[in-house]
CSV table of C-alpha atoms and ligand atoms in Angstrom, one decimal:
chain,number,residue,atom,x,y,z
H,1,UNK,CA,-43.1,-28.1,26.0
H,2,UNK,CA,-42.2,-24.8,24.2
H,3,UNK,CA,-43.6,-22.8,27.0
H,4,UNK,CA,-41.5,-24.7,29.5
H,5,UNK,CA,-38.4,-23.9,27.5
H,6,UNK,CA,-39.3,-20.2,27.2
H,7,UNK,CA,-39.7,-20.1,30.9
H,8,UNK,CA,-36.2,-21.6,31.4
H,9,UNK,CA,-34.6,-18.8,29.4
H,10,UNK,CA,-32.6,-16.7,31.9
H,11,UNK,CA,-33.5,-13.0,32.5
H,12,UNK,CA,-31.1,-10.6,30.8
H,13,UNK,CA,-30.1,-8.7,34.0
H,14,UNK,CA,-29.6,-11.9,36.0
H,15,UNK,CA,-27.5,-13.4,33.2
H,16,UNK,CA,-25.4,-10.3,33.1
H,17,UNK,CA,-24.3,-10.9,36.7
H,18,UNK,CA,-23.2,-14.5,36.0
H,19,UNK,CA,-19.6,-15.0,37.2
H,20,UNK,CA,-18.6,-16.6,33.9
H,21,UNK,CA,-19.3,-13.3,32.2
H,22,UNK,CA,-17.4,-11.2,34.8
H,23,UNK,CA,-14.6,-10.4,32.3
H,24,UNK,CA,-17.0,-9.1,29.7
H,25,UNK,CA,-18.9,-7.0,32.3
H,26,UNK,CA,-15.5,-5.4,33.0
H,27,UNK,CA,-14.3,-4.8,29.5
H,28,UNK,CA,-17.5,-3.9,27.7
H,29,UNK,CA,-19.6,-0.8,28.3
H,30,UNK,CA,-23.0,-1.5,29.8
H,31,UNK,CA,-25.0,-0.9,26.7
H,32,UNK,CA,-22.9,-3.1,24.4
H,33,UNK,CA,-22.9,-5.9,27.0
H,34,UNK,CA,-26.7,-5.6,27.4
H,35,UNK,CA,-27.2,-5.6,23.7
H,36,UNK,CA,-25.1,-8.7,23.2
H,37,UNK,CA,-26.8,-10.7,26.0
H,38,UNK,CA,-30.3,-9.7,24.7
H,39,UNK,CA,-29.3,-10.7,21.2
H,40,UNK,CA,-28.2,-14.2,22.3
H,41,UNK,CA,-31.3,-14.8,24.4
H,42,UNK,CA,-33.5,-13.6,21.5
H,43,UNK,CA,-31.8,-16.0,19.2
H,44,UNK,CA,-32.5,-18.9,21.6
H,45,UNK,CA,-36.1,-17.7,21.8
H,46,UNK,CA,-36.5,-17.9,18.1
H,47,UNK,CA,-34.9,-21.3,17.9
H,48,UNK,CA,-37.4,-22.6,20.5
H,49,UNK,CA,-40.2,-21.0,18.6
H,50,UNK,CA,-39.1,-22.6,15.3
H,51,UNK,CA,-38.6,-26.0,17.1
H,52,UNK,CA,-35.0,-25.9,16.1
H,53,UNK,CA,-34.0,-27.0,19.6
H,54,UNK,CA,-35.7,-29.2,22.2
H,55,UNK,CA,-33.4,-28.3,25.1
H,56,UNK,CA,-30.5,-26.0,26.0
H,57,UNK,CA,-28.1,-25.3,28.8
H,58,UNK,CA,-27.1,-22.0,30.4
H,59,UNK,CA,-23.5,-22.8,29.4
H,60,UNK,CA,-24.5,-22.9,25.7
H,61,UNK,CA,-26.0,-19.4,26.1
H,62,UNK,CA,-22.9,-18.1,27.8
H,63,UNK,CA,-20.7,-19.6,25.1
H,64,UNK,CA,-22.6,-17.8,22.5
H,65,UNK,CA,-22.4,-14.5,24.4
H,66,UNK,CA,-18.7,-14.8,24.7
H,67,UNK,CA,-18.3,-15.6,21.1
H,68,UNK,CA,-20.5,-12.7,20.0
H,69,UNK,CA,-18.7,-10.3,22.2
H,70,UNK,CA,-15.4,-11.4,20.7
H,71,UNK,CA,-16.8,-10.8,17.2
H,72,UNK,CA,-18.0,-7.4,18.2
H,73,UNK,CA,-14.4,-6.5,19.1
H,74,UNK,CA,-13.1,-7.4,15.7
H,75,UNK,CA,-11.9,-4.6,13.5
H,76,UNK,CA,-12.7,-4.1,9.8
H,77,UNK,CA,-9.2,-2.7,9.1
H,78,UNK,CA,-6.4,-4.9,10.4
H,79,UNK,CA,-3.1,-6.5,9.7
H,80,UNK,CA,-2.7,-9.4,7.3
H,81,UNK,CA,0.2,-11.7,6.6
H,82,UNK,CA,1.3,-11.2,3.0
H,83,UNK,CA,2.1,-14.6,1.5
H,84,UNK,CA,1.3,-13.5,-2.1
H,85,UNK,CA,4.8,-12.8,-3.1
H,86,UNK,CA,3.8,-9.4,-4.3
H,87,UNK,CA,5.9,-6.8,-2.3
H,88,UNK,CA,3.9,-3.7,-3.1
H,89,UNK,CA,0.5,-5.3,-3.1
H,90,UNK,CA,-1.9,-2.5,-3.8
H,91,UNK,CA,-4.8,-4.4,-2.1
H,92,UNK,CA,-2.7,-5.2,0.9
H,93,UNK,CA,-1.5,-1.7,1.6
H,94,UNK,CA,1.5,-1.3,-0.6
H,95,UNK,CA,4.5,-0.2,1.5
H,96,UNK,CA,5.3,-1.1,5.1
H,97,UNK,CA,7.6,0.6,7.6
H,98,UNK,CA,10.2,-0.5,10.2
H,99,UNK,CA,9.8,0.0,13.9
H,100,UNK,CA,11.8,3.2,14.1
H,101,UNK,CA,9.6,4.9,11.4
H,102,UNK,CA,6.5,3.6,13.2
H,103,UNK,CA,7.8,5.2,16.4
H,104,UNK,CA,8.3,8.5,14.8
H,105,UNK,CA,4.8,8.3,13.4
H,106,UNK,CA,3.4,7.4,16.9
H,107,UNK,CA,5.2,10.3,18.5
H,108,UNK,CA,3.9,12.8,15.9
H,109,UNK,CA,0.3,11.6,16.2
H,110,UNK,CA,0.1,11.2,20.0
H,111,UNK,CA,1.5,14.7,20.6
H,112,UNK,CA,1.4,18.2,19.0
H,113,UNK,CA,4.0,19.1,16.4
H,114,UNK,CA,5.4,22.0,14.5
H,115,UNK,CA,3.4,21.1,11.4
H,116,UNK,CA,2.8,24.7,10.5
H,117,UNK,CA,4.7,26.5,13.2
H,118,UNK,CA,8.1,28.1,12.5
H,119,UNK,CA,10.3,27.2,15.5
H,120,UNK,CA,12.9,29.8,14.7
H,121,UNK,CA,10.6,32.9,14.5
H,122,UNK,CA,7.6,31.7,16.6
H,123,UNK,CA,5.3,32.6,13.7
H,124,UNK,CA,3.4,30.6,11.2
H,125,UNK,CA,5.3,28.0,9.3
H,126,UNK,CA,4.5,25.8,6.3
H,127,UNK,CA,4.2,22.1,6.1
H,128,UNK,CA,5.8,22.2,2.7
H,129,UNK,CA,9.0,23.5,4.2
H,130,UNK,CA,9.6,20.6,6.6
H,131,UNK,CA,11.0,18.1,4.0
H,132,UNK,CA,12.1,20.4,1.1
H,133,UNK,CA,15.8,20.5,2.2
H,134,UNK,CA,16.2,16.7,2.6
H,135,UNK,CA,14.3,15.8,-0.6
H,136,UNK,CA,16.5,18.3,-2.5
H,137,UNK,CA,19.6,16.8,-0.9
H,138,UNK,CA,18.7,13.3,-1.8
H,139,UNK,CA,17.4,13.9,-5.3
H,140,UNK,CA,19.5,16.9,-6.4
H,141,UNK,CA,16.5,19.0,-7.1
H,142,UNK,CA,16.2,22.8,-6.5
H,143,UNK,CA,12.7,22.6,-5.0
H,144,UNK,CA,10.4,19.9,-3.7
H,145,UNK,CA,6.9,19.5,-2.2
H,146,UNK,CA,4.5,16.7,-1.2
H,147,UNK,CA,0.8,16.2,-2.0
H,148,UNK,CA,-1.7,13.5,-1.2
H,149,UNK,CA,-0.6,11.0,-3.9
H,150,UNK,CA,1.0,11.0,-7.3
H,151,UNK,CA,-2.3,11.2,-9.2
H,152,UNK,CA,-2.8,14.5,-7.3
H,153,UNK,CA,0.7,15.6,-8.2
H,154,UNK,CA,0.0,15.2,-11.9
H,155,UNK,CA,-3.3,17.0,-11.8
H,156,UNK,CA,-1.8,19.9,-9.8
H,157,UNK,CA,1.1,20.3,-12.2
H,158,UNK,CA,-1.0,20.3,-15.3
H,159,UNK,CA,-3.5,22.6,-13.8
H,160,UNK,CA,-0.8,25.1,-12.8
H,161,UNK,CA,1.2,24.9,-16.0
H,162,UNK,CA,-1.2,24.0,-18.8
H,163,UNK,CA,-4.8,24.9,-17.8
H,164,UNK,CA,-6.7,25.8,-20.9
H,165,UNK,CA,-3.5,25.1,-22.9
H,166,UNK,CA,-2.3,22.0,-24.6
H,167,UNK,CA,-0.3,19.2,-23.1
H,168,UNK,CA,1.6,17.1,-25.6
H,169,UNK,CA,2.0,13.5,-24.7
H,170,UNK,CA,3.0,10.3,-26.7
H,171,UNK,CA,0.2,7.9,-27.7
H,172,UNK,CA,2.5,5.1,-26.3
H,173,UNK,CA,2.3,6.7,-22.8
H,174,UNK,CA,-1.5,7.2,-22.5
H,175,UNK,CA,-1.6,4.4,-19.9
H,176,UNK,CA,-4.1,3.3,-17.3
H,177,UNK,CA,-2.5,2.5,-13.9
H,178,UNK,CA,-4.3,0.6,-11.2
H,179,UNK,CA,-7.8,0.6,-12.7
H,180,UNK,CA,-8.8,4.2,-12.0
H,181,UNK,CA,-5.8,6.2,-12.9
H,182,UNK,CA,-6.0,6.9,-16.6
H,183,UNK,CA,-3.7,9.5,-18.0
H,184,UNK,CA,-6.1,11.0,-20.4
H,185,UNK,CA,-8.8,11.3,-17.8
H,186,UNK,CA,-6.4,12.8,-15.2
H,187,UNK,CA,-5.3,15.3,-17.7
H,188,UNK,CA,-8.8,16.3,-18.5
H,189,UNK,CA,-9.6,16.8,-14.9
H,190,UNK,CA,-6.7,19.3,-14.6
H,191,UNK,CA,-8.2,21.5,-17.3
H,192,UNK,CA,-5.5,20.9,-19.8
H,193,UNK,CA,-6.2,19.9,-23.4
H,194,UNK,CA,-4.6,16.6,-24.4
H,195,UNK,CA,-2.6,16.6,-27.6
H,196,UNK,CA,-1.5,13.1,-28.6
H,197,UNK,CA,1.5,12.6,-30.8
H,198,UNK,CA,3.1,9.6,-32.5
H,199,UNK,CA,1.7,6.1,-32.5
H,200,UNK,CA,1.4,3.4,-29.8
H,201,UNK,CA,4.7,1.8,-30.5
H,202,UNK,CA,6.7,4.7,-32.1
H,203,UNK,CA,7.1,8.3,-31.2
H,204,UNK,CA,10.0,10.5,-32.1
H,205,UNK,CA,11.1,14.0,-31.2
H,206,UNK,CA,9.9,15.5,-34.5
H,207,UNK,CA,6.4,14.3,-33.6
H,208,UNK,CA,6.6,16.5,-30.5
H,209,UNK,CA,8.2,19.3,-32.4
H,210,UNK,CA,5.5,19.4,-35.1
H,211,UNK,CA,2.8,19.4,-32.5
H,212,UNK,CA,4.0,22.5,-30.6
H,213,UNK,CA,1.7,25.5,-31.1
H,214,UNK,CA,1.2,28.9,-29.6
H,215,UNK,CA,-0.9,27.5,-26.8
H,216,UNK,CA,1.2,24.5,-25.8
H,217,UNK,CA,1.7,24.6,-22.0
H,218,UNK,CA,3.5,21.4,-21.2
H,219,UNK,CA,5.5,18.5,-22.7
H,220,UNK,CA,4.6,15.5,-20.6
H,221,UNK,CA,6.4,12.2,-20.3
H,222,UNK,CA,4.7,9.3,-18.4
H,223,UNK,CA,6.5,6.2,-17.3
H,224,UNK,CA,4.4,3.3,-18.6
H,225,UNK,CA,5.0,1.5,-15.3
H,226,UNK,CA,2.7,-1.4,-15.5
H,227,UNK,CA,3.1,-2.4,-19.1
H,228,UNK,CA,5.8,-2.6,-21.7
H,229,UNK,CA,5.8,-2.2,-25.5
H,230,UNK,CA,8.3,-4.5,-26.9
H,231,UNK,CA,9.5,-5.2,-30.5
H,232,UNK,CA,9.5,-2.5,-33.1
H,233,UNK,CA,9.4,0.5,-30.7
H,234,UNK,CA,10.8,4.0,-30.3
H,235,UNK,CA,10.2,6.5,-27.6
H,236,UNK,CA,11.9,9.9,-27.1
H,237,UNK,CA,14.5,10.1,-24.4
H,238,UNK,CA,14.3,12.7,-21.7
H,239,UNK,CA,17.2,14.7,-22.8
H,240,UNK,CA,15.6,15.4,-26.1
H,241,UNK,CA,12.3,16.4,-24.5
H,242,UNK,CA,14.1,18.6,-22.0
H,243,UNK,CA,16.0,20.4,-24.8
H,244,UNK,CA,12.9,20.8,-27.0
H,245,UNK,CA,11.0,22.3,-24.0
H,246,UNK,CA,13.9,24.7,-23.3
H,247,UNK,CA,14.2,25.8,-26.9
H,248,UNK,CA,10.5,26.6,-27.1
H,249,UNK,CA,10.1,27.9,-23.6
H,250,UNK,CA,7.7,25.1,-22.6
H,251,UNK,CA,7.7,23.4,-19.3
H,252,UNK,CA,8.6,19.7,-19.3
H,253,UNK,CA,7.2,17.2,-16.8
H,254,UNK,CA,8.1,13.6,-16.2
H,255,UNK,CA,5.7,11.4,-14.2
H,256,UNK,CA,8.0,8.5,-13.3
H,257,UNK,CA,5.5,6.7,-11.1
H,258,UNK,CA,7.5,4.7,-8.8
H,259,UNK,CA,10.0,7.1,-7.4
H,260,UNK,CA,13.2,5.0,-7.7
H,261,UNK,CA,16.2,6.7,-6.2
H,262,UNK,CA,18.6,3.8,-6.4
H,263,UNK,CA,20.1,2.0,-9.3
H,264,UNK,CA,18.6,-1.4,-8.9
H,265,UNK,CA,20.6,-3.0,-11.6
H,266,UNK,CA,23.4,-3.3,-9.0
H,267,UNK,CA,21.1,-5.6,-7.1
H,268,UNK,CA,20.2,-7.9,-9.9
H,269,UNK,CA,17.0,-6.2,-10.9
H,270,UNK,CA,16.2,-4.5,-14.2
H,271,UNK,CA,16.8,-0.9,-14.9
H,272,UNK,CA,14.2,1.6,-13.8
H,273,UNK,CA,14.4,5.3,-14.5
H,274,UNK,CA,15.5,7.2,-11.4
H,275,UNK,CA,14.4,10.6,-10.2
H,276,UNK,CA,18.0,11.8,-10.3
H,277,UNK,CA,18.5,10.8,-13.9
H,278,UNK,CA,15.3,12.5,-14.9
H,279,UNK,CA,16.3,15.8,-13.2
H,280,UNK,CA,19.8,15.6,-14.7
H,281,UNK,CA,18.4,15.3,-18.2
H,282,UNK,CA,17.0,18.8,-17.7
H,283,UNK,CA,13.3,18.0,-17.3
H,284,UNK,CA,11.8,20.8,-15.2
H,285,UNK,CA,9.4,18.8,-13.0
H,286,UNK,CA,9.4,15.2,-11.9
H,287,UNK,CA,6.5,13.5,-10.0
H,288,UNK,CA,6.4,10.2,-8.2
H,289,UNK,CA,4.6,8.2,-5.5
H,290,UNK,CA,5.8,7.9,-1.9
H,291,UNK,CA,4.6,4.4,-1.3
H,292,UNK,CA,5.8,2.5,-4.3
H,293,UNK,CA,9.4,1.5,-4.7
H,294,UNK,CA,10.4,4.4,-2.6
H,295,UNK,CA,9.1,2.4,0.4
H,296,UNK,CA,7.4,5.3,2.3
H,297,UNK,CA,3.9,6.6,3.0
H,298,UNK,CA,1.1,7.4,0.6
H,299,UNK,CA,1.9,10.8,-0.9
H,300,UNK,CA,2.9,12.3,-4.2
H,301,UNK,CA,6.3,14.0,-4.4
H,302,UNK,CA,7.0,16.8,-6.8
H,303,UNK,CA,10.6,17.9,-7.4
H,304,UNK,CA,12.2,20.3,-9.9
H,305,UNK,CA,12.9,24.0,-10.6
H,306,UNK,CA,12.5,26.1,-7.5
H,307,UNK,CA,10.4,28.9,-9.1
H,308,UNK,CA,8.0,26.3,-10.5
H,309,UNK,CA,7.6,24.5,-7.2
H,310,UNK,CA,6.9,27.9,-5.6
H,311,UNK,CA,4.1,28.4,-8.1
H,312,UNK,CA,2.6,25.0,-7.3
H,313,UNK,CA,2.5,25.7,-3.6
H,314,UNK,CA,0.2,28.7,-4.2
H,315,UNK,CA,-2.2,26.7,-6.5
H,316,UNK,CA,-5.7,26.2,-4.9
H,317,UNK,CA,-5.5,22.4,-5.7
H,318,UNK,CA,-2.5,22.2,-3.3
H,319,UNK,CA,-4.9,22.9,-0.4
H,320,UNK,CA,-7.3,20.3,-1.6
H,321,UNK,CA,-4.6,17.7,-2.2
H,322,UNK,CA,-2.6,18.6,0.9
H,323,UNK,CA,-0.4,16.0,2.4
H,324,UNK,CA,-1.2,14.9,6.0
H,325,UNK,CA,1.1,15.1,8.9
H,326,UNK,CA,1.4,11.3,9.2
H,327,UNK,CA,2.9,11.1,5.7
H,328,UNK,CA,5.3,13.9,6.5
H,329,UNK,CA,6.4,12.2,9.6
H,330,UNK,CA,7.1,8.9,7.8
H,331,UNK,CA,8.7,10.6,4.7
H,332,UNK,CA,11.3,12.5,6.7
H,333,UNK,CA,12.6,9.3,8.2
H,334,UNK,CA,12.5,7.5,4.8
H,335,UNK,CA,14.4,10.3,3.0
H,336,UNK,CA,17.0,10.3,5.8
H,337,UNK,CA,17.7,6.7,5.1
H,338,UNK,CA,18.3,7.5,1.5
H,339,UNK,CA,21.2,9.8,2.5
H,340,UNK,CA,23.1,6.5,2.7
H,341,UNK,CA,22.2,3.9,0.1
H,342,UNK,CA,23.2,1.0,2.4
H,343,UNK,CA,21.0,2.2,5.2
H,344,UNK,CA,18.1,2.6,2.8
H,345,UNK,CA,18.5,-1.0,1.6
H,346,UNK,CA,18.8,-2.4,5.1
H,347,UNK,CA,16.3,-0.3,6.9
H,348,UNK,CA,13.4,0.3,4.5
H,349,UNK,CA,11.4,-3.0,4.4
H,350,UNK,CA,10.3,-2.7,0.8
H,351,UNK,CA,13.9,-2.2,-0.4
H,352,UNK,CA,15.2,-5.0,1.9
H,353,UNK,CA,12.6,-7.4,0.3
H,354,UNK,CA,13.4,-6.2,-3.2
H,355,UNK,CA,17.1,-6.8,-2.8
H,356,UNK,CA,17.1,-10.0,-0.6
H,357,UNK,CA,19.1,-12.7,-2.3
H,358,UNK,CA,17.1,-15.8,-3.3
H,359,UNK,CA,19.4,-18.0,-1.2
H,360,UNK,CA,18.3,-16.0,1.9
H,361,UNK,CA,14.6,-16.4,1.0
H,362,UNK,CA,15.2,-20.1,0.6
H,363,UNK,CA,16.7,-20.3,4.1
H,364,UNK,CA,13.7,-18.6,5.5
H,365,UNK,CA,11.4,-20.9,3.6
H,366,UNK,CA,13.3,-24.0,5.0
H,367,UNK,CA,13.0,-22.6,8.5
H,368,UNK,CA,9.3,-22.1,8.3
H,369,UNK,CA,8.9,-25.6,6.8
H,370,UNK,CA,10.9,-27.0,9.7
H,371,UNK,CA,8.8,-25.2,12.3
H,372,UNK,CA,5.6,-26.6,10.7
H,373,UNK,CA,7.1,-30.1,10.6
H,374,UNK,CA,7.8,-29.9,14.4
H,375,UNK,CA,4.1,-29.7,14.7
H,376,UNK,CA,3.4,-32.5,12.3
H,377,UNK,CA,2.5,-30.4,9.3
H,378,UNK,CA,4.1,-31.5,6.0
H,379,UNK,CA,4.9,-28.8,3.4
H,380,UNK,CA,7.3,-28.5,0.6
H,381,UNK,CA,9.7,-25.7,-0.3
H,382,UNK,CA,9.2,-24.7,-3.9
H,383,UNK,CA,10.7,-22.1,-6.2
H,384,UNK,CA,8.4,-19.1,-6.9
H,385,UNK,CA,8.4,-15.9,-8.8
H,386,UNK,CA,7.7,-12.8,-6.7
H,387,UNK,CA,6.6,-9.5,-8.1
H,388,UNK,CA,7.4,-5.9,-7.2
H,389,UNK,CA,3.7,-4.9,-7.6
H,390,UNK,CA,2.2,-1.4,-7.3
H,391,UNK,CA,2.3,-1.1,-11.0
H,392,UNK,CA,6.1,-1.1,-11.1
H,393,UNK,CA,8.5,-3.4,-13.0
H,394,UNK,CA,5.6,-5.5,-14.5
H,395,UNK,CA,7.9,-8.1,-16.1
H,396,UNK,CA,10.4,-8.3,-13.3
H,397,UNK,CA,10.2,-11.9,-12.0
H,398,UNK,CA,12.1,-11.9,-8.7
H,399,UNK,CA,13.4,-15.3,-7.7
H,400,UNK,CA,11.8,-16.4,-4.5
H,401,UNK,CA,10.7,-19.4,-2.5
H,402,UNK,CA,7.5,-20.5,-0.9
H,403,UNK,CA,6.1,-23.3,1.2
H,404,UNK,CA,3.4,-25.4,-0.5
H,405,UNK,CA,0.6,-27.2,1.4
H,406,UNK,CA,-1.2,-30.1,-0.2
H,407,UNK,CA,-4.7,-30.9,1.1
H,408,UNK,CA,-7.9,-29.4,-0.1
H,409,UNK,CA,-6.4,-26.2,-1.3
H,410,UNK,CA,-9.5,-24.1,-1.8
H,411,UNK,CA,-10.7,-24.7,1.8
H,412,UNK,CA,-7.1,-24.0,3.0
H,413,UNK,CA,-7.0,-20.7,1.1
H,414,UNK,CA,-10.3,-19.7,2.7
H,415,UNK,CA,-9.4,-20.9,6.2
H,416,UNK,CA,-6.1,-19.1,6.2
H,417,UNK,CA,-7.8,-16.0,4.9
H,418,UNK,CA,-10.4,-16.1,7.7
H,419,UNK,CA,-7.8,-16.3,10.5
H,420,UNK,CA,-8.0,-13.5,13.1
H,421,UNK,CA,-5.0,-12.0,11.5
H,422,UNK,CA,-5.7,-13.2,7.9
H,423,UNK,CA,-2.9,-15.1,6.2
H,424,UNK,CA,-3.2,-14.4,2.4
H,425,UNK,CA,-1.4,-16.8,0.0
H,426,UNK,CA,-2.1,-18.0,-3.5
H,427,UNK,CA,-3.3,-21.2,-5.1
H,428,UNK,CA,-1.6,-22.8,-8.0
H,429,UNK,CA,-1.7,-26.3,-9.5
H,430,UNK,CA,-3.4,-28.0,-6.6
H,431,UNK,CA,-1.2,-26.3,-4.0
H,432,UNK,CA,-1.8,-23.6,-1.5
H,433,UNK,CA,1.4,-21.5,-1.4
H,434,UNK,CA,2.8,-19.0,1.0
H,435,UNK,CA,5.5,-17.1,-0.7
H,436,UNK,CA,8.3,-16.0,1.7
H,437,UNK,CA,9.3,-12.9,-0.1
H,438,UNK,CA,7.0,-10.5,1.9
H,439,UNK,CA,6.7,-12.7,5.0
H,440,UNK,CA,8.8,-11.6,8.0
H,441,UNK,CA,10.3,-14.0,10.5
H,442,UNK,CA,8.4,-12.5,13.4
H,443,UNK,CA,5.3,-13.8,11.6
H,444,UNK,CA,6.5,-17.4,11.6
H,445,UNK,CA,5.2,-18.3,15.0
H,446,UNK,CA,1.7,-17.0,14.3
H,447,UNK,CA,1.6,-18.9,10.9
H,448,UNK,CA,2.6,-22.1,12.6
H,449,UNK,CA,0.0,-21.8,15.3
H,450,UNK,CA,-2.8,-21.0,12.8
H,451,UNK,CA,-1.7,-23.8,10.5
H,452,UNK,CA,-1.8,-26.2,13.4
H,453,UNK,CA,-5.3,-25.1,14.3
H,454,UNK,CA,-6.6,-25.3,10.7
H,455,UNK,CA,-5.0,-28.5,9.5
H,456,UNK,CA,-4.7,-30.8,12.5
T,1,PLP,C1,1.3,4.6,-9.8
T,1,PLP,C2,1.4,5.7,-10.8
T,1,PLP,C3,0.6,6.8,-10.6
T,1,PLP,C4,-0.4,7.0,-9.5
T,1,PLP,O1,0.3,7.2,-8.3
T,1,PLP,P1,-0.5,7.2,-6.9
T,1,PLP,O2,0.5,7.6,-5.9
T,1,PLP,O3,-1.0,5.8,-6.7
T,1,PLP,O4,-1.6,8.2,-7.0
T,1,PLP,C5,0.7,7.8,-11.6
T,1,PLP,N1,1.6,7.7,-12.6
T,1,PLP,C6,2.4,6.6,-12.8
T,1,PLP,C7,3.3,6.6,-13.9
T,1,PLP,C8,2.3,5.6,-11.8
T,1,PLP,O5,3.1,4.5,-12.0
């Protein structure tokens, strides 16, 4: 019986010529195709051996081959639909770009560029020169440069200005951001010596003043970003730190994290410190991320006094932390949008989502609900609270709307997550929810099709 079945198994090279597999033979290279067909035949052989099957058809084998070939084409890194309501979701890639920015990126990476070539002299240029002018124009700084991310920006600055010297920082600002970025550890890496002042909830300018010694290199201020101390608190404002630094000839640095360039209070969000305010206060150097509330690419941006920025450019860490051309391509477009606040709000997706009025989110939720209903899928529109994410504005609850599915929510969560383009939502009180805040209308059709496949 088994022997008969073994004999019925098709030969690999003959099966490869089967007309039903013609498409695969054209798209796959010979070796991959051969490997897949062999694998499937082997799996049938072992099923026969273990008496798991008593018969099979060639169609079944072909079906398995096609499905395995499809799987082999799947990528590990791919798009997902973000229905979590967290705009700058660190696990889902933080910031996203519009088509025009993506086109600039595409042009830069599919062709050569003047990354380090001076087009006016025909000689060697510097990647750090490409964006300096526009960043200075937008922020009001004298000098600017980019590195790989904001963590690198902080290490670089402390290494240049406070290596083997002390850096004074408030105990209330020794924060951990995103699991692996701990201010005390980052400072240690840079070669500076941490000098903590004040207490967790209260630090005043005299605490800094008293701590200043011969070997103090930097007064550092860190935006606590992802947590807030409330109640009986006091922290030192930037003006005071800037003045104290100036009086004692010590460099002042402000790590503001998110890189906010716009006053979001106007748009109904809470107050976040802006880069411009920090510079105006007289702080020498300000560092921030490119892909948090700025809405750009992963990079760290350092702005401030021209002579200090020039020193940073020559530090060996700058080479190790250097910013790549893809980030430069994106950031030039992003900063150009910021020349006009309206444009920034309308064209940078992260800013658009942040400032979208709740009524508009509601309309989009109703629309998606309607599209699902047309296919016979019942959902409810519910009020939700979206978050900025990325360790910014931790207590800012942005009014938003989502659609809620009933059914067996845990299997729904998993089945949406396992779609070809995964759809990531959240579960709450027996509901599976897709929050509309970070879902774009061009994704509706796909969501509806997958919901139909999953639920009906
Ligand atoms: C997020 C954050 C960082 C780290 O920035 P990355 O760009 O993720 O390296 C550093 N400092 C503060 C205050 C932050 O909020």
